[in-house]
């Protein structure tokens, strides 16, 4: 009986650790993509809009609500604080 209980406790600990690792990986991936967003805004590429949309989806899928709000706010600040030199409205919107 004690051995079975010990095994259950260990399984719970390991599953919790593995869950934290998955969450940490998701956060690290979002942070890496945020840095790439800064680079893409400095030198736009044809697939920049698709990249930004994928990053928004990754942010929305973060398990922790506080992290979702934090990275969503960061993403919005990055995008909306970027100055664009184009006089063409359609180019700026894109």
PDB file of C-alpha atoms in Angstrom:
ATOM      1  CA  UNK A   1       0.000   0.000   0.000  1.00  0.00           C
ATOM      2  CA  UNK A   2       2.774   2.462   0.928  1.00  0.00           C
ATOM      3  CA  UNK A   3       4.696   1.604  -2.217  1.00  0.00           C
ATOM      4  CA  UNK A   4       1.619   2.294  -4.386  1.00  0.00           C
ATOM      5  CA  UNK A   5       1.058   5.637  -2.672  1.00  0.00           C
ATOM      6  CA  UNK A   6       4.707   6.597  -3.150  1.00  0.00           C
ATOM      7  CA  UNK A   7       4.460   5.754  -6.855  1.00  0.00           C
ATOM      8  CA  UNK A   8       1.322   7.879  -7.223  1.00  0.00           C
ATOM      9  CA  UNK A   9       3.004  10.817  -5.498  1.00  0.00           C
ATOM     10  CA  UNK A  10       6.060  10.523  -7.745  1.00  0.00           C
ATOM     11  CA  UNK A  11       3.873  10.327 -10.846  1.00  0.00           C
ATOM     12  CA  UNK A  12       2.083  13.495  -9.744  1.00  0.00           C
ATOM     13  CA  UNK A  13       5.356  15.321  -9.175  1.00  0.00           C
ATOM     14  CA  UNK A  14       6.757  14.285 -12.560  1.00  0.00           C
ATOM     15  CA  UNK A  15       3.581  15.202 -14.425  1.00  0.00           C
ATOM     16  CA  UNK A  16       3.624  18.631 -12.768  1.00  0.00           C
ATOM     17  CA  UNK A  17       7.256  19.166 -13.727  1.00  0.00           C
ATOM     18  CA  UNK A  18       6.557  18.103 -17.311  1.00  0.00           C
ATOM     19  CA  UNK A  19       3.575  20.486 -17.474  1.00  0.00           C
ATOM     20  CA  UNK A  20       5.772  23.350 -16.292  1.00  0.00           C
ATOM     21  CA  UNK A  21       8.373  22.507 -18.905  1.00  0.00           C
ATOM     22  CA  UNK A  22       5.766  22.624 -21.684  1.00  0.00           C
ATOM     23  CA  UNK A  23       4.525  25.973 -20.423  1.00  0.00           C
ATOM     24  CA  UNK A  24       8.094  27.288 -20.181  1.00  0.00           C
ATOM     25  CA  UNK A  25       8.794  26.142 -23.745  1.00  0.00           C
ATOM     26  CA  UNK A  26       5.698  27.959 -25.000  1.00  0.00           C
ATOM     27  CA  UNK A  27       6.726  31.150 -23.198  1.00  0.00           C
ATOM     28  CA  UNK A  28      10.295  30.929 -24.509  1.00  0.00           C
ATOM     29  CA  UNK A  29       8.982  30.445 -28.038  1.00  0.00           C
ATOM     30  CA  UNK A  30       6.728  33.503 -27.708  1.00  0.00           C
ATOM     31  CA  UNK A  31       9.623  35.587 -26.349  1.00  0.00           C
ATOM     32  CA  UNK A  32      11.865  34.484 -29.219  1.00  0.00           C
ATOM     33  CA  UNK A  33       9.151  35.366 -31.723  1.00  0.00           C
ATOM     34  CA  UNK A  34       8.680  38.768 -30.064  1.00  0.00           C
ATOM     35  CA  UNK A  35      12.347  39.519 -30.700  1.00  0.00           C
ATOM     36  CA  UNK A  36      11.954  38.411 -34.300  1.00  0.00           C
ATOM     37  CA  UNK A  37       8.920  40.695 -34.597  1.00  0.00           C
ATOM     38  CA  UNK A  38      11.148  43.656 -33.725  1.00  0.00           C
ATOM     39  CA  UNK A  39      13.594  42.592 -36.427  1.00  0.00           C
ATOM     40  CA  UNK A  40      10.832  42.084 -38.987  1.00  0.00           C
ATOM     41  CA  UNK A  41       9.381  45.518 -38.293  1.00  0.00           C
ATOM     42  CA  UNK A  42      12.817  47.052 -38.857  1.00  0.00           C
ATOM     43  CA  UNK A  43      13.213  45.237 -42.184  1.00  0.00           C
ATOM     44  CA  UNK A  44       9.838  43.944 -43.401  1.00  0.00           C
ATOM     45  CA  UNK A  45       9.649  40.690 -45.324  1.00  0.00           C
ATOM     46  CA  UNK A  46       6.846  39.384 -47.536  1.00  0.00           C
ATOM     47  CA  UNK A  47       5.677  36.900 -44.888  1.00  0.00           C
ATOM     48  CA  UNK A  48       5.784  39.331 -41.939  1.00  0.00           C
ATOM     49  CA  UNK A  49       2.008  39.604 -41.649  1.00  0.00           C
ATOM     50  CA  UNK A  50       1.623  35.819 -41.581  1.00  0.00           C
ATOM     51  CA  UNK A  51       4.361  35.636 -38.936  1.00  0.00           C
ATOM     52  CA  UNK A  52       2.573  38.233 -36.790  1.00  0.00           C
ATOM     53  CA  UNK A  53      -0.708  36.348 -37.068  1.00  0.00           C
ATOM     54  CA  UNK A  54       0.961  33.093 -35.994  1.00  0.00           C
ATOM     55  CA  UNK A  55       2.534  34.877 -33.028  1.00  0.00           C
ATOM     56  CA  UNK A  56      -0.873  36.235 -32.002  1.00  0.00           C
ATOM     57  CA  UNK A  57      -2.249  32.680 -32.063  1.00  0.00           C
ATOM     58  CA  UNK A  58       0.675  31.415 -29.964  1.00  0.00           C
ATOM     59  CA  UNK A  59       0.051  34.160 -27.416  1.00  0.00           C
ATOM     60  CA  UNK A  60      -3.649  33.310 -27.244  1.00  0.00           C
ATOM     61  CA  UNK A  61      -2.793  29.656 -26.564  1.00  0.00           C
ATOM     62  CA  UNK A  62      -0.588  30.316 -23.532  1.00  0.00           C
ATOM     63  CA  UNK A  63      -2.103  28.467 -20.554  1.00  0.00           C
ATOM     64  CA  UNK A  64      -1.685  31.272 -18.003  1.00  0.00           C
ATOM     65  CA  UNK A  65      -4.092  34.213 -18.398  1.00  0.00           C
ATOM     66  CA  UNK A  66      -1.590  36.674 -16.930  1.00  0.00           C
ATOM     67  CA  UNK A  67       1.046  35.632 -19.431  1.00  0.00           C
ATOM     68  CA  UNK A  68      -1.442  35.932 -22.293  1.00  0.00           C
ATOM     69  CA  UNK A  69      -2.276  39.486 -21.242  1.00  0.00           C
ATOM     70  CA  UNK A  70       1.373  40.395 -20.684  1.00  0.00           C
ATOM     71  CA  UNK A  71       2.550  39.187 -24.098  1.00  0.00           C
ATOM     72  CA  UNK A  72      -0.523  40.537 -25.900  1.00  0.00           C
ATOM     73  CA  UNK A  73       0.190  43.978 -24.436  1.00  0.00           C
ATOM     74  CA  UNK A  74       3.870  43.698 -25.368  1.00  0.00           C
ATOM     75  CA  UNK A  75       2.969  42.662 -28.915  1.00  0.00           C
ATOM     76  CA  UNK A  76       0.550  45.567 -29.317  1.00  0.00           C
ATOM     77  CA  UNK A  77       3.110  48.055 -27.987  1.00  0.00           C
ATOM     78  CA  UNK A  78       5.755  46.745 -30.369  1.00  0.00           C
ATOM     79  CA  UNK A  79       3.493  46.925 -33.401  1.00  0.00           C
ATOM     80  CA  UNK A  80       1.745  50.208 -32.656  1.00  0.00           C
ATOM     81  CA  UNK A  81       4.867  52.071 -31.533  1.00  0.00           C
ATOM     82  CA  UNK A  82       6.770  51.329 -34.736  1.00  0.00           C
ATOM     83  CA  UNK A  83       7.229  54.293 -37.030  1.00  0.00           C
ATOM     84  CA  UNK A  84       6.680  53.702 -40.689  1.00  0.00           C
ATOM     85  CA  UNK A  85       8.295  55.905 -43.286  1.00  0.00           C
ATOM     86  CA  UNK A  86       5.889  55.083 -46.109  1.00  0.00           C
ATOM     87  CA  UNK A  87       3.536  57.812 -47.241  1.00  0.00           C
ATOM     88  CA  UNK A  88       1.333  55.240 -48.952  1.00  0.00           C
ATOM     89  CA  UNK A  89      -1.537  54.400 -46.570  1.00  0.00           C
ATOM     90  CA  UNK A  90      -2.041  50.876 -47.934  1.00  0.00           C
ATOM     91  CA  UNK A  91       1.654  50.108 -47.473  1.00  0.00           C
ATOM     92  CA  UNK A  92       1.573  51.354 -43.855  1.00  0.00           C
ATOM     93  CA  UNK A  93      -1.523  49.288 -43.050  1.00  0.00           C
ATOM     94  CA  UNK A  94       0.059  46.170 -44.454  1.00  0.00           C
TER      95      UNK A  94
END
